[in-house]
Coordinates of C-alpha atoms in Angstrom, one line a residue:
Chain A
X955 CA 44.5 -5.1 54.7
X956 CA 46.0 -5.1 51.5
X957 CA 49.0 -2.7 50.4
X958 CA 47.8 0.5 48.9
X959 CA 49.1 0.2 45.4
X960 CA 47.8 -3.5 45.0
X961 CA 46.6 -4.1 41.3
X962 CA 43.5 -5.7 40.1
X963 CA 44.5 -9.3 39.2
X964 CA 41.4 -11.3 37.3
X965 CA 40.8 -14.4 38.4
X966 CA 40.9 -17.1 35.4
X967 CA 37.8 -18.8 34.4
X968 CA 37.6 -22.5 35.3
X969 CA 35.5 -25.1 33.6
X970 CA 31.9 -25.9 35.2
X971 CA 31.8 -29.1 37.3
X972 CA 31.8 -32.4 35.1
X973 CA 28.8 -33.8 36.5
X974 CA 26.5 -30.8 35.2
X975 CA 27.5 -31.0 31.5
X976 CA 27.3 -33.3 28.7
X977 CA 24.8 -35.8 27.6
X978 CA 24.3 -38.1 30.3
X979 CA 23.7 -35.0 32.6
X980 CA 21.3 -33.5 30.0
X981 CA 19.1 -37.0 30.0
X982 CA 19.4 -36.8 33.7
X983 CA 18.3 -33.2 34.1
X984 CA 15.6 -33.5 31.4
X985 CA 14.2 -36.7 31.2
X986 CA 14.6 -38.2 34.4
X987 CA 14.4 -35.1 36.5
X988 CA 11.8 -36.0 38.7
X989 CA 9.2 -38.8 38.8
X990 CA 6.5 -36.9 36.7
X991 CA 9.2 -36.6 34.3
X992 CA 10.6 -39.9 34.1
X993 CA 6.6 -41.4 33.8
X994 CA 6.0 -38.8 30.9
X995 CA 9.4 -40.0 29.3
X996 CA 8.5 -43.6 29.4
X997 CA 5.0 -43.2 28.1
X998 CA 6.2 -41.4 25.4
X999 CA 8.3 -44.1 24.5
X1000 CA 5.7 -46.6 24.8
X1001 CA 3.5 -44.9 22.6
X1002 CA 6.2 -44.1 20.2
X1003 CA 7.6 -47.7 19.8
X1004 CA 3.8 -49.0 19.5
X1005 CA 2.5 -47.0 16.7
X1006 CA 5.2 -45.5 14.9
X1007 CA 6.6 -48.8 13.6
X1008 CA 3.0 -50.0 12.7
X1009 CA 2.6 -46.8 10.4
X1010 CA 6.2 -47.2 8.9
X1011 CA 5.3 -50.7 8.0
X1012 CA 2.1 -49.7 6.4
X1013 CA 3.2 -46.6 4.7
X1014 CA 6.6 -47.5 3.5
X1015 CA 7.8 -51.2 4.3
X1016 CA 4.7 -53.0 3.1
X1017 CA 3.6 -50.4 0.7
X1018 CA 2.5 -50.8 -3.1
X1019 CA 4.6 -48.6 -4.9
X1020 CA 4.4 -50.1 -8.8
X1021 CA 1.9 -50.9 -11.1
X1022 CA -0.9 -48.8 -13.0
X1023 CA -4.0 -50.2 -11.8
X1024 CA -5.7 -51.3 -8.6
X1025 CA -5.2 -54.9 -9.0
X1026 CA -1.3 -54.6 -7.4
X1027 CA -3.1 -53.0 -4.3
X1028 CA -5.9 -55.5 -4.0
X1029 CA -3.5 -58.3 -3.9
X1030 CA -1.8 -56.8 -1.0
X1031 CA -4.1 -54.6 1.6
X1032 CA -1.4 -54.9 4.5
X1033 CA 0.4 -51.5 2.8
X1034 CA -0.9 -48.2 1.6
X1035 CA -1.3 -47.9 -2.2
X1036 CA 1.1 -45.4 -3.6
X1037 CA 0.3 -46.8 -6.7
X1038 CA -3.2 -44.8 -6.7
X1039 CA -0.7 -41.5 -6.3
X1040 CA 1.5 -42.4 -8.7
X1041 CA -1.2 -42.9 -11.5
X1042 CA -3.1 -40.0 -10.6
X1043 CA -0.4 -37.6 -9.7
X1044 CA -1.1 -35.4 -12.6
X1045 CA -4.4 -34.9 -11.5
X1046 CA -4.1 -34.2 -7.9
X1047 CA -1.3 -31.7 -8.7
X1048 CA -2.5 -30.0 -11.7
X1049 CA -6.1 -30.8 -12.2
X1050 CA -8.3 -32.7 -14.5
X1051 CA -7.1 -30.7 -17.6
X1052 CA -3.7 -31.5 -17.1
X1053 CA -4.6 -35.0 -15.8
X1054 CA -6.2 -35.8 -18.8
X1055 CA -3.8 -34.1 -21.4
X1056 CA -0.5 -35.7 -20.6
X1057 CA 1.1 -34.0 -23.5
X1058 CA 0.2 -30.5 -21.8
X1059 CA 1.9 -31.3 -18.3
X1060 CA 5.0 -29.3 -19.5
X1061 CA 3.2 -26.0 -18.8
X1062 CA 2.4 -26.5 -15.0
X1063 CA 5.9 -28.3 -14.6
X1064 CA 7.5 -25.2 -16.3
X1065 CA 6.0 -23.3 -14.1
X1066 CA 6.7 -24.8 -10.6
X1067 CA 10.2 -25.3 -12.0
X1068 CA 10.5 -21.4 -12.5
X1069 CA 9.1 -20.7 -9.0
X1070 CA 11.3 -23.0 -7.1
X1071 CA 14.3 -21.3 -9.4
X1072 CA 13.5 -18.2 -7.9
X1073 CA 12.2 -19.2 -4.5
X1074 CA 15.2 -21.5 -3.3
X1075 CA 17.8 -18.5 -3.9
X1076 CA 15.8 -16.0 -2.7
X1077 CA 15.5 -18.1 0.5
X1078 CA 19.5 -18.5 0.9
X1079 CA 21.6 -16.2 3.0
X1080 CA 24.4 -15.1 0.3
X1081 CA 22.5 -14.8 -2.9
X1082 CA 23.2 -11.4 -4.9
X1083 CA 20.6 -9.3 -6.9
X1084 CA 17.8 -10.7 -4.4
X1085 CA 15.9 -7.5 -4.9
X1086 CA 15.7 -8.5 -8.8
X1087 CA 14.6 -12.2 -7.9
X1088 CA 12.0 -10.9 -5.6
X1089 CA 10.9 -8.4 -8.2
X1090 CA 10.9 -11.1 -11.2
X1091 CA 8.7 -13.3 -8.9
X1092 CA 6.3 -10.6 -8.2
X1093 CA 5.6 -9.4 -11.6
X1094 CA 6.7 -11.3 -14.5
X1095 CA 6.2 -14.8 -13.0
X1096 CA 2.4 -14.3 -12.6
X1097 CA 2.5 -13.4 -16.1
X1098 CA 4.1 -16.3 -17.0
X1099 CA 1.9 -18.3 -14.7
X1100 CA -1.0 -16.9 -16.7
X1101 CA 0.3 -17.5 -20.3
X1102 CA 1.4 -20.9 -19.5
X1103 CA -1.7 -22.0 -17.2
X1104 CA -4.3 -20.6 -19.0
X1105 CA -2.8 -20.5 -22.5
X1106 CA -4.5 -19.0 -25.4
X1107 CA -1.6 -17.3 -27.0
X1108 CA 1.8 -18.5 -28.5
X1109 CA -0.1 -21.4 -29.8
X1110 CA -0.8 -22.5 -26.5
X1111 CA -4.4 -24.5 -26.3
X1112 CA -6.4 -22.8 -23.6
X1113 CA -6.9 -24.3 -20.4
X1114 CA -9.3 -21.5 -18.7
X1115 CA -10.0 -21.1 -14.9
X1116 CA -12.9 -23.8 -14.3
X1117 CA -10.5 -26.5 -15.8
X1118 CA -7.9 -25.4 -12.9
X1119 CA -7.5 -27.7 -10.0
X1120 CA -5.4 -29.8 -7.7
X1121 CA -2.2 -28.0 -6.0
X1122 CA -1.9 -25.7 -9.3
X1123 CA -5.2 -24.1 -7.8
X1124 CA -4.4 -23.9 -4.2
X1125 CA -0.6 -22.5 -5.1
X1126 CA -2.8 -19.9 -7.5
X1127 CA -5.1 -18.9 -4.8
X1128 CA -2.6 -18.7 -2.0
X1129 CA -0.1 -16.8 -4.1
X1130 CA -2.3 -14.2 -5.4
X1131 CA -4.0 -13.9 -1.7
X1132 CA -0.1 -13.4 -0.2
X1133 CA 0.9 -10.9 -3.0
X1134 CA -2.0 -8.5 -2.5
X1135 CA -3.2 -9.1 1.2
X1136 CA 0.3 -7.8 2.2
X1137 CA 0.5 -4.5 1.0
X1138 CA -3.2 -3.9 1.4
X1139 CA -3.0 -5.1 5.0
X1140 CA 0.2 -2.8 5.6
X1141 CA -2.0 0.2 4.6
X1142 CA -4.9 -0.7 6.3
X1143 CA -2.6 -1.2 9.7
X1144 CA -1.4 2.4 9.2
X1145 CA -4.5 3.7 8.7
X1146 CA -5.9 2.3 11.5
X1147 CA -3.3 4.2 13.8
X1148 CA -3.6 7.1 11.5
X1149 CA -4.3 10.5 13.2
X1150 CA -6.9 11.4 10.8
X1151 CA -10.3 9.9 12.3
X1152 CA -12.0 9.3 8.8
X1153 CA -9.3 7.3 7.8
X1154 CA -9.1 5.2 10.8
X1155 CA -13.0 4.6 11.1
X1156 CA -12.8 3.5 7.5
X1157 CA -9.9 1.1 8.0
X1158 CA -11.5 -0.4 11.4
X1159 CA -14.6 -0.6 9.7
X1160 CA -13.3 -2.7 6.9
X1161 CA -10.8 -4.9 9.2
X1162 CA -13.8 -5.6 11.3
X1163 CA -16.1 -6.7 8.8
X1164 CA -14.0 -8.9 7.1
X1165 CA -12.3 -10.4 10.1
X1166 CA -15.9 -10.9 11.7
X1167 CA -17.3 -12.9 8.7
X1168 CA -16.0 -16.4 7.7
X1169 CA -14.4 -17.3 4.8
X1170 CA -16.8 -19.7 3.4
X1171 CA -19.5 -17.0 3.7
X1172 CA -17.1 -14.7 1.8
X1173 CA -16.7 -17.2 -0.6
X1174 CA -20.4 -17.7 -0.8
X1175 CA -21.2 -14.3 -1.3
X1176 CA -18.6 -13.7 -4.1
X1177 CA -20.1 -16.5 -5.9
X1178 CA -23.7 -16.0 -5.4
X1179 CA -24.1 -12.3 -4.4
X1180 CA -21.2 -10.6 -6.4
X1181 CA -22.9 -11.3 -9.9
X1182 CA -26.2 -9.4 -8.7
X1183 CA -24.3 -6.4 -8.3
X1184 CA -23.2 -6.4 -11.8
X1185 CA -25.5 -5.9 -14.9
X1186 CA -26.7 -9.2 -16.4
X1187 CA -24.2 -10.6 -19.0
X1188 CA -21.2 -9.5 -17.0
X1189 CA -19.3 -12.7 -16.5
X1190 CA -17.1 -12.7 -13.5
X1191 CA -14.5 -15.6 -13.4
X1192 CA -15.4 -18.1 -10.4
X1193 CA -11.2 -18.6 -9.6
X1194 CA -11.0 -14.6 -10.0
X1195 CA -14.4 -14.2 -7.5
X1196 CA -12.5 -16.7 -4.9
X1197 CA -9.3 -14.7 -5.2
X1198 CA -10.7 -11.3 -4.4
X1199 CA -12.7 -12.8 -1.7
X1200 CA -9.7 -14.3 -0.1
X1201 CA -7.6 -11.3 -0.8
X1202 CA -10.1 -8.9 1.2
X1203 CA -10.1 -11.3 3.8
X1204 CA -6.9 -12.2 4.3
X1205 CA -5.8 -8.6 4.3
X1206 CA -7.8 -7.8 7.3
X1207 CA -5.9 -10.5 9.5
X1208 CA -2.5 -9.3 7.8
X1209 CA -3.6 -6.1 9.1
X1210 CA -4.0 -6.9 12.3
X1211 CA -0.8 -8.9 12.4
X1212 CA 1.0 -5.8 11.1
X1213 CA -0.6 -3.5 13.7
X1214 CA 0.7 -5.9 16.4
X1215 CA 4.3 -5.3 15.4
X1216 CA 3.1 -1.1 15.0
X1217 CA 2.1 -0.8 18.6
X1218 CA 5.4 -2.4 19.6
X1219 CA 7.4 0.3 18.2
X1220 CA 8.7 2.6 21.0
X1221 CA 7.4 6.4 20.7
X1222 CA 11.3 7.3 20.9
X1223 CA 11.5 6.2 17.3
X1224 CA 8.8 8.0 15.7
X1225 CA 10.3 11.0 17.7
X1226 CA 13.7 10.5 16.8
X1227 CA 12.9 10.3 12.8
X1228 CA 10.5 13.6 13.5
X1229 CA 13.5 15.4 15.2
X1230 CA 15.7 14.5 12.2
X1231 CA 12.9 16.3 9.7
X1232 CA 11.8 12.7 8.3
X1233 CA 8.1 13.4 6.9
X1234 CA 5.4 10.7 7.6
X1235 CA 6.1 8.7 4.4
X1236 CA 9.9 8.1 4.8
X1237 CA 9.5 7.7 8.5
X1238 CA 7.1 4.9 8.1
X1239 CA 9.1 3.5 5.2
X1240 CA 12.8 3.5 6.8
X1241 CA 12.0 3.6 10.5
X1242 CA 8.7 2.2 11.6
X1243 CA 8.0 -0.7 9.0
X1244 CA 11.1 -2.2 8.8
X1245 CA 10.9 -2.4 13.0
X1246 CA 7.1 -3.5 12.7
X1247 CA 7.3 -6.0 10.0
X1248 CA 9.9 -7.5 12.0
X1249 CA 8.6 -8.2 14.7
X1250 CA 5.4 -9.4 13.3
X1251 CA 7.0 -12.0 11.1
X1252 CA 5.5 -14.9 13.0
X1253 CA 1.9 -13.4 13.1
X1254 CA 1.9 -12.6 9.3
X1255 CA 3.4 -16.1 8.4
X1256 CA 0.7 -17.4 10.7
X1257 CA -1.9 -15.8 8.9
X1258 CA -0.5 -17.2 5.5
X1259 CA -0.2 -20.6 6.5
X1260 CA -3.9 -20.2 7.5
X1261 CA -4.7 -18.8 4.2
X1262 CA -2.7 -21.7 2.4
X1263 CA -4.7 -24.3 3.8
X1264 CA -8.3 -22.5 4.2
X1265 CA -8.0 -22.4 0.4
X1266 CA -9.6 -26.0 0.4
X1267 CA -12.9 -24.3 1.3
X1268 CA -13.4 -23.2 -2.5
X1269 CA -14.9 -26.7 -2.8
X1270 CA -17.7 -24.9 -1.6
X1271 CA -18.0 -22.8 -5.0
X1272 CA -17.3 -26.1 -7.0
X1273 CA -13.5 -25.6 -7.5
X1274 CA -11.4 -28.2 -6.8
X1275 CA -8.0 -27.7 -5.0
X1276 CA -5.4 -29.9 -3.9
X1277 CA -7.4 -31.9 -1.2
X1278 CA -10.6 -32.3 -3.0
X1279 CA -9.2 -33.2 -6.3
X1280 CA -7.4 -36.0 -3.9
X1281 CA -10.6 -37.2 -2.6
X1282 CA -12.1 -36.6 -6.2
X1283 CA -9.7 -39.0 -7.7
X1284 CA -9.7 -41.7 -4.7
X1285 CA -13.8 -41.8 -5.3
X1286 CA -13.1 -42.5 -9.1
X1287 CA -14.4 -45.9 -10.1
X1288 CA -11.1 -47.0 -10.5
X1289 CA -9.5 -46.5 -7.5
X1290 CA -12.7 -46.1 -4.8
X1291 CA -11.8 -47.0 -1.3
X1292 CA -8.1 -45.8 -1.6
X1293 CA -9.1 -42.5 0.2
X1294 CA -6.3 -42.5 3.0
X1295 CA -3.7 -42.4 0.7
X1296 CA -5.5 -39.6 -1.0
X1297 CA -5.9 -37.7 2.2
X1298 CA -2.4 -38.4 3.3
X1299 CA -0.8 -37.2 0.3
X1300 CA -2.8 -34.1 0.1
X1301 CA -2.2 -33.3 3.7
X1302 CA 1.8 -33.9 2.9
X1303 CA 1.8 -31.4 0.2
X1304 CA 0.0 -29.2 2.6
X1305 CA 2.6 -29.6 5.4
X1306 CA 5.6 -29.6 3.3
X1307 CA 4.6 -26.1 2.3
X1308 CA 3.5 -24.8 5.5
X1309 CA 6.6 -26.2 7.4
X1310 CA 8.6 -24.7 5.0
X1311 CA 7.3 -21.1 5.4
X1312 CA 7.4 -21.7 9.2
X1313 CA 11.1 -22.4 8.7
X1314 CA 11.8 -19.7 6.8
X1315 CA 10.0 -17.3 8.9
X1316 CA 12.3 -18.3 11.9
X1317 CA 15.2 -18.0 9.7
X1318 CA 14.4 -14.7 8.7
X1319 CA 13.4 -13.8 12.4
X1320 CA 17.2 -14.7 13.2
X1321 CA 18.6 -12.7 10.3
X1322 CA 17.0 -9.6 11.3
X1323 CA 17.6 -9.8 14.7
X1324 CA 20.1 -6.9 15.1
X1325 CA 19.7 -6.4 18.7
X1326 CA 21.3 -9.4 19.4
X1327 CA 23.9 -9.7 17.0
X1328 CA 27.6 -9.9 17.5
Chain B
X799 CA 12.0 37.9 40.4
X800 CA 13.9 36.9 37.0
X801 CA 17.2 38.3 36.2
X802 CA 18.0 39.7 32.8
X803 CA 19.8 37.7 30.3
X804 CA 23.4 37.4 30.9
X805 CA 25.3 40.5 29.7
X806 CA 28.0 38.4 27.8
X807 CA 25.7 39.0 25.2
X808 CA 28.3 41.0 23.4
X809 CA 30.0 38.1 21.6
X810 CA 27.0 36.4 20.5
X811 CA 25.0 36.6 17.4
X812 CA 21.6 37.5 16.2
X813 CA 18.5 35.6 17.8
X814 CA 17.7 32.0 16.7
X815 CA 15.2 31.0 18.8
X816 CA 12.6 33.3 20.5
X817 CA 9.6 32.4 22.4
X818 CA 6.8 34.7 23.5
X819 CA 4.6 34.1 26.2
X820 CA 4.0 30.1 25.7
X821 CA 1.4 28.5 27.4
X822 CA 0.7 24.7 26.9
X823 CA -1.7 22.4 28.2
X824 CA -2.1 18.5 28.7
X825 CA -5.6 18.4 28.6
X826 CA -7.0 20.6 31.5
X827 CA -3.4 20.2 33.0
X828 CA -1.1 23.6 32.4
X829 CA 2.5 22.4 31.8
X830 CA 4.1 25.7 30.4
X831 CA 2.8 29.1 31.9
X832 CA 3.9 32.4 30.2
X833 CA 7.4 31.5 29.2
X834 CA 9.6 34.1 27.6
X835 CA 12.8 32.9 26.0
X836 CA 15.6 34.5 23.8
X837 CA 18.3 32.4 22.7
X838 CA 21.3 34.4 20.4
X839 CA 23.4 32.2 18.2
X840 CA 26.5 30.3 20.0
X841 CA 24.3 30.5 23.4
X842 CA 24.7 27.4 25.7
X843 CA 21.6 27.4 28.0
X844 CA 21.3 24.7 30.8
X845 CA 17.7 24.3 31.8
X846 CA 17.4 22.4 35.3
X847 CA 14.4 21.9 37.5
X848 CA 12.5 19.1 39.5
X849 CA 10.8 16.4 37.3
X850 CA 7.4 17.6 36.2
X851 CA 8.3 21.3 36.4
X852 CA 8.0 21.3 32.6
X853 CA 11.8 21.2 31.2
X854 CA 11.7 18.8 28.7
X855 CA 8.3 19.9 27.3
X856 CA 9.6 23.2 26.9
X857 CA 12.6 22.0 24.8
X858 CA 10.3 19.6 22.8
X859 CA 8.2 22.7 21.9
X860 CA 11.0 23.9 19.9
X861 CA 11.0 21.4 17.4
X862 CA 7.3 20.6 18.0
X863 CA 7.2 17.2 19.3
X864 CA 4.6 18.8 21.5
X865 CA 2.2 21.3 19.9
X866 CA 1.6 24.4 22.4
X867 CA -2.0 26.4 22.5
X868 CA -0.8 29.9 23.3
X869 CA 2.1 32.2 22.4
X870 CA 4.5 32.4 19.8
X871 CA 8.0 30.1 19.3
X872 CA 9.9 31.4 16.5
X873 CA 12.9 29.5 15.3
X874 CA 15.9 30.8 12.6
X875 CA 13.2 33.4 11.7
X876 CA 10.2 30.5 11.0
X877 CA 7.0 31.0 13.5
X878 CA 6.0 27.3 14.3
X879 CA 2.6 26.9 13.5
X880 CA 0.3 23.8 12.4
X881 CA 2.2 24.0 8.9
X882 CA 3.8 20.9 8.5
X883 CA 6.4 22.6 5.9
X884 CA 7.3 24.8 8.2
X885 CA 7.6 22.0 11.2
X886 CA 9.9 20.2 8.9
X887 CA 12.0 23.0 8.0
X888 CA 12.5 23.7 11.7
X889 CA 13.4 20.3 12.5
X890 CA 15.9 20.1 9.8
X891 CA 17.7 22.8 11.6
X892 CA 17.5 21.5 15.2
X893 CA 19.2 18.8 16.1
X894 CA 18.1 16.6 19.3
X895 CA 19.3 14.1 21.7
X896 CA 17.1 11.9 23.9
X897 CA 17.6 10.6 27.3
X898 CA 17.0 7.3 26.0
X899 CA 19.4 7.9 22.8
X900 CA 16.8 6.4 20.4
X901 CA 18.9 5.4 17.8
X902 CA 17.5 3.1 15.1
X903 CA 18.6 -0.5 16.3
X904 CA 17.7 -1.9 12.6
X905 CA 20.5 0.2 11.0
X906 CA 23.8 0.5 11.6
X907 CA 25.7 3.3 13.1
X908 CA 27.0 4.9 9.9
X909 CA 23.2 4.4 8.4
X910 CA 21.7 6.0 11.5
X911 CA 24.3 9.0 10.3
X912 CA 23.1 9.1 6.9
X913 CA 19.7 8.4 6.7
X914 CA 18.5 11.9 7.3
X915 CA 21.2 13.7 5.4
X916 CA 20.4 11.3 2.2
X917 CA 16.8 11.9 2.2
X918 CA 16.2 15.3 3.9
X919 CA 18.8 16.9 2.6
X920 CA 19.4 15.2 -0.3
X921 CA 23.0 14.6 0.3
X922 CA 24.6 12.4 -2.2
X923 CA 25.3 8.8 -0.4
X924 CA 28.7 8.8 -0.7
X925 CA 29.2 12.3 0.8
X926 CA 26.8 11.7 3.5
X927 CA 29.3 8.6 4.7
X928 CA 32.0 11.1 4.7
X929 CA 30.1 13.3 7.1
X930 CA 28.9 11.0 9.0
X931 CA 32.5 9.5 9.6
X932 CA 33.9 12.9 10.1
X933 CA 31.6 13.6 12.9
X934 CA 32.1 9.9 14.2
X935 CA 35.9 10.5 14.5
X936 CA 34.6 13.8 16.2
X937 CA 32.9 11.7 18.7
X938 CA 35.5 9.0 18.7
X939 CA 33.7 5.9 17.7
X940 CA 34.8 5.7 14.1
X941 CA 35.5 2.1 14.5
X942 CA 32.3 1.5 15.1
X943 CA 30.5 2.6 12.2
X944 CA 29.6 -0.8 10.7
X945 CA 28.1 -2.1 13.9
X946 CA 24.5 -1.9 15.1
X947 CA 23.2 0.2 18.0
X948 CA 22.5 -2.8 20.3
X949 CA 26.0 -3.9 20.0
X950 CA 27.4 -0.3 21.7
X951 CA 27.4 0.7 25.2
X952 CA 24.9 3.1 26.6
X953 CA 27.8 6.2 26.2
X954 CA 28.8 5.1 22.9
X955 CA 25.0 4.8 21.8
X956 CA 24.5 8.6 23.1
X957 CA 27.5 10.0 21.4
X958 CA 26.1 8.4 17.8
X959 CA 23.1 9.9 18.5
X960 CA 25.0 13.4 18.9
X961 CA 26.7 12.6 15.9
X962 CA 23.5 11.6 14.1
X963 CA 22.1 14.9 14.9
X964 CA 25.4 16.9 14.2
X965 CA 25.3 15.4 10.5
X966 CA 22.4 17.3 9.3
X967 CA 24.5 20.4 10.1
X968 CA 21.9 22.0 12.8
X969 CA 22.0 25.4 14.1
X970 CA 20.8 24.8 17.5
X971 CA 21.1 21.5 19.5
X972 CA 18.4 20.3 22.0
X973 CA 19.8 17.7 24.7
X974 CA 17.1 16.0 26.8
X975 CA 18.4 14.9 29.9
X976 CA 21.5 13.3 27.8
X977 CA 23.2 11.5 30.4
X978 CA 20.4 10.3 32.7
X979 CA 19.9 6.8 31.3
X980 CA 24.1 6.3 31.6
X981 CA 25.9 4.7 34.2
X982 CA 28.3 6.8 35.9
X983 CA 31.4 5.6 34.0
X984 CA 29.6 6.4 30.9
X985 CA 28.7 10.0 31.9
X986 CA 32.1 11.6 31.5
X987 CA 32.6 10.4 27.7
X988 CA 29.4 12.1 26.7
X989 CA 29.9 15.4 28.4
X990 CA 33.3 15.5 26.9
X991 CA 31.6 15.7 23.7
X992 CA 29.2 18.3 24.6
X993 CA 31.9 20.3 26.0
X994 CA 34.0 20.1 22.7
X995 CA 30.4 21.2 21.1
X996 CA 30.0 23.9 23.1
X997 CA 33.8 25.5 22.6
X998 CA 33.0 25.2 19.0
X999 CA 30.3 27.6 19.4
X1000 CA 27.4 25.4 18.9
X1001 CA 24.2 27.0 20.3
X1002 CA 23.0 24.5 22.7
X1003 CA 19.9 24.1 25.2
X1004 CA 20.5 21.6 27.5
X1005 CA 17.9 20.0 30.1
X1006 CA 20.2 18.5 32.3
X1007 CA 21.4 17.8 36.5
X1008 CA 24.8 17.7 35.8
X1009 CA 26.0 21.1 37.5
X1010 CA 29.7 20.8 36.9
X1011 CA 28.8 20.7 32.9
X1012 CA 26.6 23.8 33.6
X1013 CA 29.3 25.8 35.7
X1014 CA 32.1 24.7 33.0
X1015 CA 30.2 25.5 29.7
X1016 CA 26.8 27.7 30.4
X1017 CA 26.0 31.3 29.6
X1018 CA 23.1 31.2 31.3
X1019 CA 21.5 28.3 33.7
X1020 CA 17.7 28.5 33.9
X1021 CA 15.6 26.8 36.8
X1022 CA 11.9 26.2 36.3
X1023 CA 9.5 24.8 38.8
X1024 CA 5.4 24.5 38.0
X1025 CA 5.8 24.8 34.3
X1026 CA 7.3 28.8 34.8
X1027 CA 10.6 29.9 34.4
X1028 CA 11.6 30.9 38.2
X1029 CA 14.8 32.2 37.8
X1030 CA 17.8 32.8 35.0
X1031 CA 21.3 33.9 35.4
X1032 CA 24.8 33.2 34.5
X1033 CA 26.3 30.0 36.1
X1034 CA 28.5 31.7 38.6
X1035 CA 25.9 34.1 40.1
X1036 CA 23.2 31.2 39.5
X1037 CA 24.9 28.8 41.9
X1038 CA 26.2 31.1 44.3
X1039 CA 23.9 33.6 44.7
X1040 CA 20.4 32.3 43.9
X1041 CA 17.7 34.5 44.2
X1042 CA 14.4 33.0 44.8
X1043 CA 13.7 30.7 47.9
X1044 CA 12.8 27.6 45.6
X1045 CA 15.8 27.7 43.7
X1046 CA 18.0 27.7 46.8
X1047 CA 15.9 24.7 48.1
X1048 CA 16.6 23.0 45.0
X1049 CA 20.0 23.5 44.7
X1050 CA 20.8 23.1 48.2
X1051 CA 18.9 19.3 47.5
X1052 CA 21.2 18.6 44.4
X1053 CA 24.3 20.0 45.6
X1054 CA 24.9 18.3 48.8
X1055 CA 25.8 15.0 47.4

């Protein structure tokens, strides 16, 4: 054997064999690792090179970008007619009022510039004073939105909610829905796990009722039935009714997403917080919710993305959101027949925002992951 | 059957915890039976016994992580009842260290230590941080203050958990199997901290199977089985001359290794 006082000498690390690392090894292992894997790779390449160039040609290379009426597009049917989108952009984004009053377009443009000026720094890692930015977005920004979009004060002409439409309406509905549904949903989720049976029963009933009813039904009810509950003459704004319906519906989903996070918190966390003498609300605010919300970020964002897209359902009560406004524009006399461009454009805007939310949630998850931070 | 509390109580102070005919049930299951226990200031008690004997449940009753059905528990002159205010008053004075550490993973080590002093004791943030650093030095990990619990070893986490409790300046410390979830190499560093605490006169109730620790620091060792206190004595007498058959069997099994 070894001598009695031998020292522990670590063997130095060696690099992995060259055939198992690098791009060639990766391609061999992942794309052509087996017969079925190779076939899948080839099939995918075939489909990709058959259809993607066709689409790119139609959508970009042969597309019509210029002009101010349909004559350009009618002359070249090989490519997409983005002229239509360009001419009707204000209408699709901001609705009929701003579409037909070009001198007022500065109002929604200002609102969105302010929105992105607040949002983009908020999403970046190293921005100082984030708390104040977020607070500005939550309180003064909606006021600014109302003052500028609705008008009626500071000499700004009124564009009441019946004239809101396009992306502007989609944005307003989703923003209000998210803003109010999140806190309401958190309270409902906490209530559902309460020790008090009455509170628990109220929350369960609420959640199950709204979750079990289709949004279309809720919008119908908000539009048709709500007025029946109020005395004649009390006129409820249609957009506000949709906002209330969406918020109530959305809060039930948010509550279930948050509940998933809450039930993942180990009992020991509650016990440690209790043992330190922290009462219910402090325990919840400092220990439980920060961890539960972190866990439920993916599902909460998932419900927000669903909500953002579901706002299109307001067409059922006669409101024209982004999708319906694009459709309306492409069915106008001047542009009849260019539906596909309208749908693609609306779809692209929806996708941009949903993908943005998704990416941001992934970022947030990574940032908050203190368990594996080294 | 049970011997009287050790006579060394001359150097010990007034009663801190008094438990009188405590009974507790989980549903129909009778977990704690007629427990009487009096803890004096500065006393260090080790509670041992087989799993399911009710030892953890007993110390968890002392800060009301478990509620009891019969009997009284008085901590620092306050009786534990349903009254939430009393419960929080007592929890403030009673520190607890858990088997699985239960650090708050989303907060740094320093934030773990200052949260309760700031929000429960209303200590100013700066002062709370100074106190926290003092206790982190005492458990010998001041350099980890700005890390997250997930970056520390088990032994380090448990030492942070001890520091977190100490920051509330508790009058009693409860330890619920503090070394049971640790790798062998880390048990010593945690026990060292606990021995240091004992030497400073902290009143401690410790559920543990570390018999070396019990011999070294305990004034009294309590053996529990089937929800009752079977035997209690000073460590020397307890280990060398156990009176009850059940205690003898238990000791023969754990001391073999």
